């Protein structure tokens, strides 16, 4: 794996959604350095530089795009661990999910998510939503150094 500084950590178990997200962000020039992990447990290993990620640089991503419904550890569990860890809590987290359930939305905000975005089903709308999210969080938003 290439261990350059990662701008975005994409936590997504759907190969199709992950590929579309990465392709959109790169094509629009929003982010070139994207790390993709397939579940919450792998995301936590990545963020804590442990397991297969033990040799990666210690720098944290500028943004985490986090799916909600995943195997092993879901997005809410990842979010809870990130926001309770002083080393990770300042990283912006955008929940990108197909869930429109009020309980998921409220739980996400109660745990400290920075934004909650429902993924459109239509390919073009999905790509445009990803582009808008990326533009805001990677270009317009002022993040701590």
Short mmCIF file of N, CA and C in Angstrom, two decimals:
data_model
loop_
_atom_site.label_atom_id
_atom_site.label_comp_id
_atom_site.label_asym_id
_atom_site.label_seq_id
_atom_site.Cartn_x
_atom_site.Cartn_y
_atom_site.Cartn_z
N UNK A 1 0.85 -1.19 0.00
CA UNK A 1 0.00 0.00 0.00
C UNK A 1 0.88 1.24 0.00
N UNK A 2 0.46 2.27 -0.70
CA UNK A 2 1.18 3.53 -0.74
C UNK A 2 0.84 4.32 0.53
N UNK A 3 1.85 4.66 1.30
CA UNK A 3 1.61 5.31 2.60
C UNK A 3 1.89 6.80 2.58
N UNK A 4 1.60 7.47 1.48
CA UNK A 4 1.72 8.92 1.43
C UNK A 4 0.67 9.54 2.36
N UNK A 5 0.76 10.86 2.57
CA UNK A 5 -0.25 11.51 3.41
C UNK A 5 -1.61 11.41 2.73
N UNK A 6 -2.59 10.95 3.45
CA UNK A 6 -3.93 10.75 2.92
C UNK A 6 -4.81 11.95 3.28
N UNK A 7 -5.46 12.49 2.28
CA UNK A 7 -6.38 13.59 2.52
C UNK A 7 -7.72 13.09 3.03
N UNK A 8 -8.19 11.98 2.45
CA UNK A 8 -9.51 11.45 2.80
C UNK A 8 -9.38 9.97 3.13
N UNK A 9 -10.00 9.58 4.24
CA UNK A 9 -10.15 8.16 4.56
C UNK A 9 -11.60 7.81 4.23
N UNK A 10 -11.77 6.92 3.27
CA UNK A 10 -13.09 6.46 2.84
C UNK A 10 -13.35 5.12 3.49
N UNK A 11 -14.40 5.06 4.31
CA UNK A 11 -14.77 3.82 5.02
C UNK A 11 -16.08 3.36 4.41
N UNK A 12 -16.00 2.36 3.54
CA UNK A 12 -17.16 1.96 2.73
C UNK A 12 -17.05 0.50 2.35
N UNK A 13 -18.09 -0.29 2.66
CA UNK A 13 -18.05 -1.71 2.33
C UNK A 13 -18.54 -2.02 0.92
N UNK A 14 -19.19 -1.09 0.27
CA UNK A 14 -19.66 -1.29 -1.10
C UNK A 14 -18.56 -0.92 -2.09
N UNK A 15 -18.11 -1.91 -2.87
CA UNK A 15 -17.07 -1.67 -3.86
C UNK A 15 -17.54 -0.63 -4.87
N UNK A 16 -18.77 -0.74 -5.33
CA UNK A 16 -19.30 0.19 -6.33
C UNK A 16 -19.33 1.63 -5.80
N UNK A 17 -19.82 1.81 -4.58
CA UNK A 17 -19.87 3.16 -3.99
C UNK A 17 -18.46 3.70 -3.75
N UNK A 18 -17.56 2.86 -3.30
CA UNK A 18 -16.18 3.30 -3.05
C UNK A 18 -15.50 3.72 -4.34
N UNK A 19 -15.66 2.92 -5.39
CA UNK A 19 -15.03 3.26 -6.67
C UNK A 19 -15.61 4.55 -7.24
N UNK A 20 -16.91 4.71 -7.16
CA UNK A 20 -17.55 5.91 -7.67
C UNK A 20 -17.11 7.14 -6.88
N UNK A 21 -17.02 7.01 -5.58
CA UNK A 21 -16.59 8.13 -4.73
C UNK A 21 -15.16 8.53 -5.07
N UNK A 22 -14.27 7.56 -5.12
CA UNK A 22 -12.87 7.87 -5.42
C UNK A 22 -12.72 8.49 -6.81
N UNK A 23 -13.40 7.92 -7.79
CA UNK A 23 -13.31 8.42 -9.16
C UNK A 23 -13.81 9.87 -9.23
N UNK A 24 -14.94 10.16 -8.59
CA UNK A 24 -15.50 11.51 -8.61
C UNK A 24 -14.56 12.51 -7.96
N UNK A 25 -14.02 12.19 -6.79
CA UNK A 25 -13.14 13.11 -6.08
C UNK A 25 -11.86 13.38 -6.86
N UNK A 26 -11.32 12.36 -7.50
CA UNK A 26 -10.10 12.54 -8.29
C UNK A 26 -10.37 13.30 -9.58
N UNK A 27 -11.43 12.96 -10.28
CA UNK A 27 -11.76 13.63 -11.55
C UNK A 27 -12.05 15.11 -11.37
N UNK A 28 -12.67 15.44 -10.25
CA UNK A 28 -13.01 16.85 -9.98
C UNK A 28 -11.84 17.62 -9.36
N UNK A 29 -10.73 16.93 -9.14
CA UNK A 29 -9.55 17.58 -8.57
C UNK A 29 -9.72 17.96 -7.10
N UNK A 30 -10.60 17.26 -6.39
CA UNK A 30 -10.88 17.58 -4.99
C UNK A 30 -9.89 16.90 -4.07
N UNK A 31 -9.54 15.67 -4.37
CA UNK A 31 -8.59 14.93 -3.54
C UNK A 31 -7.95 13.84 -4.38
N UNK A 32 -6.64 13.77 -4.34
CA UNK A 32 -5.93 12.71 -5.05
C UNK A 32 -5.52 11.59 -4.11
N UNK A 33 -5.31 11.93 -2.86
CA UNK A 33 -4.81 10.96 -1.89
C UNK A 33 -5.96 10.45 -1.02
N UNK A 34 -6.51 9.32 -1.44
CA UNK A 34 -7.67 8.73 -0.76
C UNK A 34 -7.31 7.31 -0.35
N UNK A 35 -7.51 7.01 0.92
CA UNK A 35 -7.33 5.64 1.40
C UNK A 35 -8.72 5.05 1.57
N UNK A 36 -8.90 3.82 1.10
CA UNK A 36 -10.19 3.15 1.20
C UNK A 36 -10.04 1.92 2.07
N UNK A 37 -10.89 1.85 3.10
CA UNK A 37 -10.97 0.66 3.94
C UNK A 37 -12.41 0.16 3.89
N UNK A 38 -12.59 -1.15 4.11
CA UNK A 38 -13.89 -1.77 3.83
C UNK A 38 -14.81 -1.95 5.04
N UNK A 39 -14.33 -1.62 6.24
CA UNK A 39 -15.22 -1.71 7.41
C UNK A 39 -14.65 -0.88 8.55
N UNK A 40 -15.45 -0.77 9.61
CA UNK A 40 -15.07 0.06 10.73
C UNK A 40 -13.85 -0.42 11.48
N UNK A 41 -13.70 -1.74 11.62
CA UNK A 41 -12.52 -2.27 12.32
C UNK A 41 -11.24 -1.90 11.58
N UNK A 42 -11.28 -2.01 10.25
CA UNK A 42 -10.12 -1.65 9.45
C UNK A 42 -9.86 -0.14 9.54
N UNK A 43 -10.93 0.66 9.62
CA UNK A 43 -10.78 2.11 9.76
C UNK A 43 -10.05 2.45 11.05
N UNK A 44 -10.43 1.79 12.14
CA UNK A 44 -9.77 2.07 13.42
C UNK A 44 -8.31 1.62 13.40
N UNK A 45 -8.02 0.49 12.76
CA UNK A 45 -6.62 0.08 12.59
C UNK A 45 -5.85 1.14 11.82
N UNK A 46 -6.46 1.66 10.76
CA UNK A 46 -5.82 2.68 9.95
C UNK A 46 -5.54 3.93 10.79
N UNK A 47 -6.57 4.42 11.48
CA UNK A 47 -6.43 5.65 12.26
C UNK A 47 -5.43 5.52 13.41
N UNK A 48 -5.32 4.33 13.98
CA UNK A 48 -4.39 4.09 15.09
C UNK A 48 -3.04 3.52 14.63
N UNK A 49 -2.85 3.43 13.31
CA UNK A 49 -1.58 2.92 12.76
C UNK A 49 -1.22 1.57 13.37
N UNK A 50 -2.15 0.65 13.32
CA UNK A 50 -1.90 -0.68 13.88
C UNK A 50 -2.27 -1.75 12.86
N UNK A 51 -1.90 -2.98 13.15
CA UNK A 51 -2.17 -4.09 12.22
C UNK A 51 -1.43 -3.87 10.92
N UNK A 52 -2.12 -4.04 9.81
CA UNK A 52 -1.48 -3.87 8.50
C UNK A 52 -1.08 -2.43 8.23
N UNK A 53 -1.56 -1.49 9.04
CA UNK A 53 -1.24 -0.07 8.86
C UNK A 53 -0.18 0.42 9.85
N UNK A 54 0.49 -0.47 10.52
CA UNK A 54 1.48 -0.10 11.54
C UNK A 54 2.62 0.74 10.97
N UNK A 55 2.93 0.58 9.70
CA UNK A 55 4.05 1.31 9.10
C UNK A 55 3.65 2.59 8.40
N UNK A 56 2.38 2.93 8.42
CA UNK A 56 1.98 4.16 7.72
C UNK A 56 2.39 5.39 8.53
N UNK A 57 2.60 6.54 7.86
CA UNK A 57 2.92 7.77 8.60
C UNK A 57 1.83 8.11 9.61
N UNK A 58 2.21 8.77 10.68
CA UNK A 58 1.28 9.08 11.77
C UNK A 58 0.26 10.17 11.44
N UNK A 59 0.44 10.90 10.35
CA UNK A 59 -0.48 11.99 10.00
C UNK A 59 -1.90 11.46 9.80
N UNK A 60 -2.86 12.21 10.31
CA UNK A 60 -4.26 11.82 10.18
C UNK A 60 -4.85 12.38 8.89
N UNK A 61 -5.89 11.74 8.37
CA UNK A 61 -6.56 12.28 7.18
C UNK A 61 -7.24 13.60 7.52
N UNK A 62 -7.47 14.42 6.50
CA UNK A 62 -8.18 15.68 6.70
C UNK A 62 -9.67 15.47 6.84
N UNK A 63 -10.18 14.34 6.34
CA UNK A 63 -11.61 14.07 6.33
C UNK A 63 -11.84 12.57 6.33
N UNK A 64 -12.88 12.14 7.04
CA UNK A 64 -13.32 10.74 7.00
C UNK A 64 -14.72 10.71 6.42
N UNK A 65 -14.88 9.97 5.32
CA UNK A 65 -16.19 9.70 4.73
C UNK A 65 -16.58 8.32 5.23
N UNK A 66 -17.62 8.25 6.03
CA UNK A 66 -17.93 7.05 6.79
C UNK A 66 -19.31 6.50 6.44
N UNK A 67 -19.35 5.25 6.01
CA UNK A 67 -20.62 4.56 5.78
C UNK A 67 -21.19 4.16 7.13
N UNK A 68 -22.48 4.00 7.21
CA UNK A 68 -23.13 3.66 8.47
C UNK A 68 -23.25 2.16 8.68
N UNK A 69 -23.82 1.47 7.73
CA UNK A 69 -24.10 0.04 7.86
C UNK A 69 -22.95 -0.76 7.26
N UNK A 70 -22.11 -1.36 8.13
CA UNK A 70 -20.96 -2.15 7.67
C UNK A 70 -20.78 -3.36 8.57
N UNK A 71 -20.09 -4.37 8.06
CA UNK A 71 -19.80 -5.55 8.88
C UNK A 71 -18.72 -5.24 9.93
N UNK A 72 -18.57 -6.12 10.89
CA UNK A 72 -17.58 -6.08 11.96
C UNK A 72 -17.75 -4.90 12.91
N UNK A 73 -17.71 -3.69 12.42
CA UNK A 73 -17.89 -2.49 13.24
C UNK A 73 -18.61 -1.46 12.38
N UNK A 74 -19.78 -1.00 12.82
CA UNK A 74 -20.53 -0.06 11.98
C UNK A 74 -20.04 1.37 12.16
N UNK A 75 -20.61 2.25 11.35
CA UNK A 75 -20.19 3.64 11.35
C UNK A 75 -20.40 4.35 12.68
N UNK A 76 -21.48 4.04 13.38
CA UNK A 76 -21.73 4.67 14.68
C UNK A 76 -20.65 4.29 15.69
N UNK A 77 -20.21 3.03 15.66
CA UNK A 77 -19.15 2.59 16.57
C UNK A 77 -17.83 3.29 16.25
N UNK A 78 -17.53 3.44 14.97
CA UNK A 78 -16.32 4.15 14.56
C UNK A 78 -16.40 5.61 15.02
N UNK A 79 -17.53 6.23 14.74
CA UNK A 79 -17.73 7.63 15.12
C UNK A 79 -17.57 7.82 16.63
N UNK A 80 -18.18 6.94 17.40
CA UNK A 80 -18.09 7.04 18.86
C UNK A 80 -16.63 6.94 19.32
N UNK A 81 -15.89 5.99 18.76
CA UNK A 81 -14.48 5.84 19.15
C UNK A 81 -13.64 7.04 18.72
N UNK A 82 -13.90 7.55 17.51
CA UNK A 82 -13.13 8.71 17.04
C UNK A 82 -13.38 9.94 17.91
N UNK A 83 -14.63 10.21 18.20
CA UNK A 83 -14.96 11.44 18.92
C UNK A 83 -14.62 11.35 20.41
N UNK A 84 -14.37 10.15 20.91
CA UNK A 84 -13.95 10.02 22.31
C UNK A 84 -12.43 9.97 22.45
N UNK A 85 -11.72 9.99 21.35
CA UNK A 85 -10.25 9.94 21.35
C UNK A 85 -9.71 11.33 21.06
N UNK A 86 -9.00 11.96 22.01
CA UNK A 86 -8.48 13.31 21.81
C UNK A 86 -7.61 13.46 20.57
N UNK A 87 -6.96 12.39 20.14
CA UNK A 87 -6.10 12.45 18.96
C UNK A 87 -6.89 12.43 17.65
N UNK A 88 -8.14 11.97 17.71
CA UNK A 88 -8.93 11.82 16.48
C UNK A 88 -10.15 12.73 16.42
N UNK A 89 -10.57 13.30 17.54
CA UNK A 89 -11.87 13.98 17.57
C UNK A 89 -11.98 15.20 16.68
N UNK A 90 -10.86 15.84 16.35
CA UNK A 90 -10.93 17.03 15.49
C UNK A 90 -11.04 16.70 14.01
N UNK A 91 -10.86 15.45 13.63
CA UNK A 91 -10.99 15.07 12.22
C UNK A 91 -12.46 15.15 11.83
N UNK A 92 -12.80 15.94 10.81
CA UNK A 92 -14.19 16.00 10.38
C UNK A 92 -14.66 14.63 9.85
N UNK A 93 -15.87 14.26 10.25
CA UNK A 93 -16.46 12.99 9.82
C UNK A 93 -17.79 13.29 9.14
N UNK A 94 -17.92 12.81 7.91
CA UNK A 94 -19.18 12.91 7.17
C UNK A 94 -19.74 11.51 7.04
N UNK A 95 -20.92 11.31 7.61
CA UNK A 95 -21.61 10.04 7.47
C UNK A 95 -22.27 10.04 6.10
N UNK A 96 -21.87 9.11 5.24
CA UNK A 96 -22.47 8.97 3.91
C UNK A 96 -23.15 7.61 3.88
N UNK A 97 -24.47 7.64 3.86
CA UNK A 97 -25.24 6.42 4.05
C UNK A 97 -26.51 6.41 3.21
N UNK A 98 -27.06 5.24 3.03
CA UNK A 98 -28.36 5.14 2.36
C UNK A 98 -29.50 5.19 3.38
N UNK A 99 -29.16 5.22 4.67
CA UNK A 99 -30.18 5.20 5.72
C UNK A 99 -30.85 6.56 5.90
N UNK A 100 -32.16 6.54 5.82
CA UNK A 100 -32.95 7.74 6.10
C UNK A 100 -33.64 7.63 7.46
N UNK A 101 -33.24 6.63 8.25
CA UNK A 101 -33.86 6.41 9.55
C UNK A 101 -33.53 7.54 10.52
N UNK A 102 -34.56 8.08 11.14
CA UNK A 102 -34.40 9.19 12.08
C UNK A 102 -33.44 8.81 13.22
N UNK A 103 -33.54 7.56 13.69
CA UNK A 103 -32.67 7.11 14.77
C UNK A 103 -31.20 7.14 14.39
N UNK A 104 -30.87 6.76 13.15
CA UNK A 104 -29.48 6.80 12.69
C UNK A 104 -28.99 8.24 12.61
N UNK A 105 -29.83 9.13 12.10
CA UNK A 105 -29.49 10.54 11.99
C UNK A 105 -29.22 11.13 13.38
N UNK A 106 -30.16 10.92 14.31
CA UNK A 106 -29.99 11.46 15.66
C UNK A 106 -28.79 10.86 16.37
N UNK A 107 -28.60 9.56 16.26
CA UNK A 107 -27.44 8.93 16.89
C UNK A 107 -26.14 9.49 16.34
N UNK A 108 -26.08 9.70 15.04
CA UNK A 108 -24.87 10.25 14.42
C UNK A 108 -24.56 11.63 14.97
N UNK A 109 -25.55 12.50 15.02
CA UNK A 109 -25.30 13.85 15.54
C UNK A 109 -25.01 13.84 17.03
N UNK A 110 -25.68 12.97 17.78
CA UNK A 110 -25.41 12.88 19.22
C UNK A 110 -23.99 12.41 19.50
N UNK A 111 -23.42 11.64 18.59
CA UNK A 111 -22.05 11.15 18.75
C UNK A 111 -21.01 12.11 18.18
N UNK A 112 -21.46 13.20 17.54
CA UNK A 112 -20.52 14.22 17.09
C UNK A 112 -20.20 14.25 15.61
N UNK A 113 -21.03 13.61 14.76
CA UNK A 113 -20.77 13.66 13.33
C UNK A 113 -20.81 15.11 12.86
N UNK A 114 -20.00 15.44 11.87
CA UNK A 114 -19.96 16.80 11.35
C UNK A 114 -21.02 17.04 10.28
N UNK A 115 -21.42 15.97 9.59
CA UNK A 115 -22.43 16.08 8.56
C UNK A 115 -23.01 14.70 8.29
N UNK A 116 -24.28 14.67 7.89
CA UNK A 116 -24.98 13.41 7.60
C UNK A 116 -25.58 13.56 6.21
N UNK A 117 -25.11 12.74 5.27
CA UNK A 117 -25.53 12.84 3.88
C UNK A 117 -26.12 11.51 3.44
N UNK A 118 -27.34 11.56 2.90
CA UNK A 118 -27.98 10.36 2.37
C UNK A 118 -27.53 10.21 0.91
N UNK A 119 -26.99 9.02 0.59
CA UNK A 119 -26.49 8.74 -0.77
C UNK A 119 -27.67 8.59 -1.72
N UNK A 120 -27.67 9.38 -2.79
CA UNK A 120 -28.71 9.18 -3.81
C UNK A 120 -28.50 7.84 -4.52
N UNK A 121 -29.57 7.26 -5.02
CA UNK A 121 -29.50 5.99 -5.73
C UNK A 121 -29.01 6.21 -7.17
N UNK A 122 -29.41 7.30 -7.79
CA UNK A 122 -29.05 7.62 -9.16
C UNK A 122 -27.55 7.91 -9.25
N UNK A 123 -26.88 7.34 -10.25
CA UNK A 123 -25.43 7.47 -10.42
C UNK A 123 -24.99 8.93 -10.51
N UNK A 124 -25.62 9.72 -11.39
CA UNK A 124 -25.22 11.12 -11.58
C UNK A 124 -25.45 11.94 -10.32
N UNK A 125 -26.57 11.70 -9.64
CA UNK A 125 -26.85 12.42 -8.40
C UNK A 125 -25.86 12.02 -7.31
N UNK A 126 -25.50 10.75 -7.26
CA UNK A 126 -24.51 10.28 -6.29
C UNK A 126 -23.18 10.99 -6.52
N UNK A 127 -22.74 11.01 -7.78
CA UNK A 127 -21.46 11.66 -8.11
C UNK A 127 -21.50 13.15 -7.75
N UNK A 128 -22.60 13.81 -8.04
CA UNK A 128 -22.71 15.25 -7.72
C UNK A 128 -22.70 15.48 -6.22
N UNK A 129 -23.38 14.63 -5.47
CA UNK A 129 -23.39 14.75 -4.00
C UNK A 129 -21.98 14.57 -3.45
N UNK A 130 -21.26 13.56 -3.93
CA UNK A 130 -19.88 13.32 -3.49
C UNK A 130 -19.02 14.54 -3.81
N UNK A 131 -19.18 15.09 -4.99
CA UNK A 131 -18.40 16.26 -5.39
C UNK A 131 -18.70 17.45 -4.47
N UNK A 132 -19.95 17.69 -4.16
CA UNK A 132 -20.32 18.80 -3.29
C UNK A 132 -19.76 18.61 -1.88
N UNK A 133 -19.87 17.40 -1.36
CA UNK A 133 -19.32 17.11 -0.02
C UNK A 133 -17.81 17.35 -0.03
N UNK A 134 -17.15 16.80 -1.04
CA UNK A 134 -15.70 16.97 -1.13
C UNK A 134 -15.28 18.41 -1.27
N UNK A 135 -15.97 19.17 -2.12
CA UNK A 135 -15.64 20.59 -2.31
C UNK A 135 -15.75 21.35 -0.99
N UNK A 136 -16.83 21.12 -0.26
CA UNK A 136 -16.99 21.84 0.99
C UNK A 136 -15.91 21.47 2.00
N UNK A 137 -15.77 20.17 2.29
CA UNK A 137 -14.89 19.74 3.36
C UNK A 137 -13.41 19.84 3.02
N UNK A 138 -13.05 19.73 1.75
CA UNK A 138 -11.64 19.76 1.39
C UNK A 138 -11.17 21.15 0.94
N UNK A 139 -12.10 21.98 0.44
CA UNK A 139 -11.70 23.27 -0.11
C UNK A 139 -12.24 24.44 0.71
N UNK A 140 -13.53 24.46 1.00
CA UNK A 140 -14.12 25.60 1.69
C UNK A 140 -13.93 25.59 3.19
N UNK A 141 -14.00 24.43 3.80
CA UNK A 141 -13.92 24.31 5.26
C UNK A 141 -12.51 24.63 5.77
N UNK A 142 -12.43 25.37 6.84
CA UNK A 142 -11.15 25.63 7.51
C UNK A 142 -10.98 24.63 8.62
N UNK A 143 -10.01 23.75 8.48
CA UNK A 143 -9.75 22.73 9.48
C UNK A 143 -8.53 23.11 10.31
N UNK A 144 -8.46 22.63 11.55
CA UNK A 144 -7.26 22.90 12.35
C UNK A 144 -6.05 22.22 11.72
N UNK A 145 -4.91 22.84 11.90
CA UNK A 145 -3.67 22.29 11.31
C UNK A 145 -3.23 21.03 12.00
#
